[in-house]
Amino acid sequence: MKRIVLVIAILIAGLVQSGWAQKKVLTAAYLRASVGALDERSSVVVRAEYLVSPGMVAAEGRGLRNKGFSRFSIRDPETGAVFDSMYCKQESDVFWRLLKSKTDALLVFRGEKSRGEDREDAIMVDRLENVLLSPSEVAARVAKEEPVEVKQPQLRVTLVDEETGVRTVLTHIERGTPVRVDGLMIVVEDETPPGN
């Protein structure tokens, strides 16, 4: 009876400890600096950007040769630090999703710490999740990728014939675009500073 109570107490303690050990989301910069501090086979959650270039590369090193693994790199979106020892199985959903990526993508990688093709500390990824960007990250990404086109305001030109008093109003005039009125060509342009 005491033995059963002891086993149950140990199981409960293990479950409680695993519940308390919420996974901290790591970065590529952290992995590059201290991947050796992680326990072997410990679960890892990494938030980073998958790099399309160099993309997926078959693991050819002695540790993983002919075992169906591919290696890829991730980058920390804040610091730009790159971690090169990320691996996934070639028949996994992770492999196919990353292989089909056309642009660098910010993702959450889930896996465990292990040994790579050259017996280096590595992360074996088995799941991916999309990352919802914060509004500031979305704004920074849009500003970086899409140049902001500044439209010049359209102008209104009024012509008055002093002899007859006839007024001609031209609307939606754009700078540098010629407009014809009664045999006259009118072009509205900005004044260039003297000396230019």
XYZ file of C-alpha atoms in Angstrom:
196
model
C 0.000 0.000 0.000
C 2.819 2.411 0.883
C 4.477 1.614 -2.421
C 1.313 2.492 -4.375
C 0.922 5.781 -2.498
C 4.583 6.601 -3.193
C 4.182 5.870 -6.934
C 1.034 7.999 -7.101
C 2.776 10.852 -5.254
C 5.714 10.713 -7.687
C 3.364 10.724 -10.688
C 1.421 13.686 -9.319
C 4.642 15.583 -8.599
C 5.818 14.921 -12.153
C 2.546 16.129 -13.642
C 2.503 19.239 -11.475
C 6.106 20.032 -12.379
C 5.407 19.639 -16.096
C 2.341 21.881 -15.695
C 4.428 24.545 -13.966
C 7.125 24.335 -16.585
C 5.366 26.456 -19.175
C 7.415 26.575 -22.320
C 9.220 29.863 -22.737
C 9.235 31.001 -26.356
C 12.858 31.185 -27.466
C 14.447 33.256 -30.213
C 17.092 32.487 -32.816
C 19.440 34.839 -30.971
C 18.988 32.814 -27.755
C 19.557 29.502 -29.567
C 22.703 30.789 -31.226
C 24.073 32.040 -27.911
C 23.117 29.196 -25.588
C 21.568 26.149 -27.255
C 24.036 24.017 -25.269
C 22.322 25.045 -22.028
C 19.109 23.264 -23.044
C 18.624 19.721 -21.785
C 18.852 16.940 -24.364
C 15.390 15.930 -25.636
C 13.736 18.900 -23.911
C 10.751 20.455 -25.675
C 11.465 23.767 -27.367
C 9.244 26.544 -28.726
C 10.987 29.042 -31.012
C 9.513 32.192 -32.563
C 11.578 33.133 -35.595
C 11.599 33.840 -39.306
C 12.161 30.950 -41.710
C 14.764 31.912 -44.318
C 13.808 30.957 -47.873
C 17.428 31.521 -48.835
C 19.271 29.121 -48.269
C 16.021 27.179 -47.683
C 15.901 23.429 -47.085
C 19.141 21.431 -47.451
C 19.481 17.644 -47.174
C 21.381 16.612 -44.032
C 24.575 15.010 -45.369
C 26.710 15.009 -42.217
C 27.676 11.752 -40.555
C 25.113 12.040 -37.752
C 22.016 12.219 -39.990
C 23.154 10.936 -43.393
C 20.472 8.808 -45.125
C 18.042 9.242 -42.224
C 15.566 11.470 -44.072
C 16.301 14.821 -42.408
C 16.666 18.294 -43.916
C 18.333 21.328 -42.373
C 17.148 24.939 -42.526
C 17.937 28.310 -40.997
C 15.922 30.757 -38.945
C 16.459 34.431 -38.143
C 15.510 36.528 -35.135
C 13.267 39.275 -36.583
C 14.435 41.810 -33.989
C 18.208 41.293 -33.876
C 18.838 39.575 -37.219
C 20.730 36.729 -35.500
C 20.670 33.516 -37.570
C 20.551 29.952 -36.193
C 21.466 27.268 -38.765
C 20.876 23.991 -36.921
C 17.137 23.474 -37.376
C 16.073 20.058 -38.735
C 12.871 18.338 -39.785
C 11.909 14.955 -41.221
C 11.499 14.969 -45.004
C 8.163 13.158 -44.866
C 6.688 15.581 -42.301
C 4.156 18.358 -42.856
C 6.792 20.818 -41.598
C 9.124 19.892 -44.466
C 6.468 20.357 -47.170
C 5.160 23.597 -45.736
C 8.630 25.141 -45.520
C 9.594 23.802 -48.945
C 6.568 25.547 -50.515
C 7.353 28.906 -48.865
C 8.056 31.619 -51.408
C 9.007 34.353 -48.928
C 10.567 34.516 -45.476
C 7.831 33.751 -42.956
C 7.522 34.464 -39.245
C 6.509 31.204 -37.543
C 6.471 29.391 -34.213
C 8.570 26.204 -34.417
C 7.882 23.391 -31.921
C 10.249 20.486 -31.424
C 12.986 19.171 -29.169
C 16.676 19.648 -28.651
C 18.808 16.916 -30.184
C 22.022 16.419 -32.157
C 22.439 17.563 -35.753
C 24.243 16.077 -38.723
C 27.679 16.995 -37.365
C 26.705 16.083 -33.779
C 26.162 19.786 -33.024
C 23.386 20.982 -30.732
C 20.275 21.252 -32.888
C 16.498 21.568 -32.804
C 14.350 18.848 -34.408
C 11.108 20.529 -35.461
C 7.867 18.538 -35.610
C 5.207 21.296 -35.691
C 4.725 24.811 -37.074
C 2.267 27.536 -36.177
C 1.546 30.865 -37.825
C 2.351 33.991 -35.865
C -0.119 36.815 -35.506
C 1.927 39.965 -35.858
C 1.480 42.892 -33.536
C 0.197 46.114 -35.166
C 3.680 47.686 -34.982
C 5.239 44.619 -36.669
C 2.610 44.728 -39.416
C 3.275 48.440 -39.972
C 7.054 47.893 -40.098
C 6.708 45.000 -42.542
C 4.327 46.922 -44.821
C 6.583 49.993 -44.759
C 9.587 47.828 -45.658
C 7.889 45.939 -48.472
C 5.550 48.488 -50.033
C 6.816 51.953 -50.857
C 4.328 54.600 -49.892
C 3.085 56.445 -52.951
C 2.510 60.094 -52.179
C -0.196 61.441 -54.449
C -0.032 65.084 -55.311
C -3.293 66.886 -54.648
C -5.289 67.721 -57.739
C -5.562 71.393 -58.580
C -8.276 73.746 -59.709
C -7.452 76.520 -62.208
C -9.766 79.465 -62.892
C -9.302 81.538 -66.081
C -11.094 84.916 -66.364
C -11.365 86.842 -69.650
C -11.284 90.511 -68.504
C -12.944 91.805 -71.653
C -15.994 89.552 -71.572
C -15.993 88.501 -67.924
C -16.269 84.815 -68.911
C -14.870 82.495 -66.277
C -13.486 79.075 -67.186
C -12.916 76.671 -64.301
C -10.639 73.655 -64.840
C -10.898 70.977 -62.136
C -8.911 67.853 -61.366
C -5.751 69.254 -62.923
C -2.550 67.312 -62.200
C 0.865 68.918 -62.106
C 2.780 68.514 -65.348
C -0.255 67.313 -67.338
C -1.122 69.667 -70.256
C -4.722 70.885 -70.627
C -6.164 72.593 -73.770
C -8.651 75.472 -73.454
C -9.755 77.642 -76.397
C -6.581 77.017 -78.390
C -4.295 77.511 -75.382
C -2.244 74.777 -73.778
C -1.946 75.172 -70.007
C 0.587 73.252 -67.916
C 0.679 73.675 -64.132
C 4.112 73.018 -62.640
C 5.893 73.751 -59.379
C 8.206 76.738 -59.368
C 11.850 75.611 -59.299
C 14.065 77.493 -56.837
C 16.523 79.986 -58.419
C 19.844 78.430 -59.359
C 18.398 74.980 -60.202
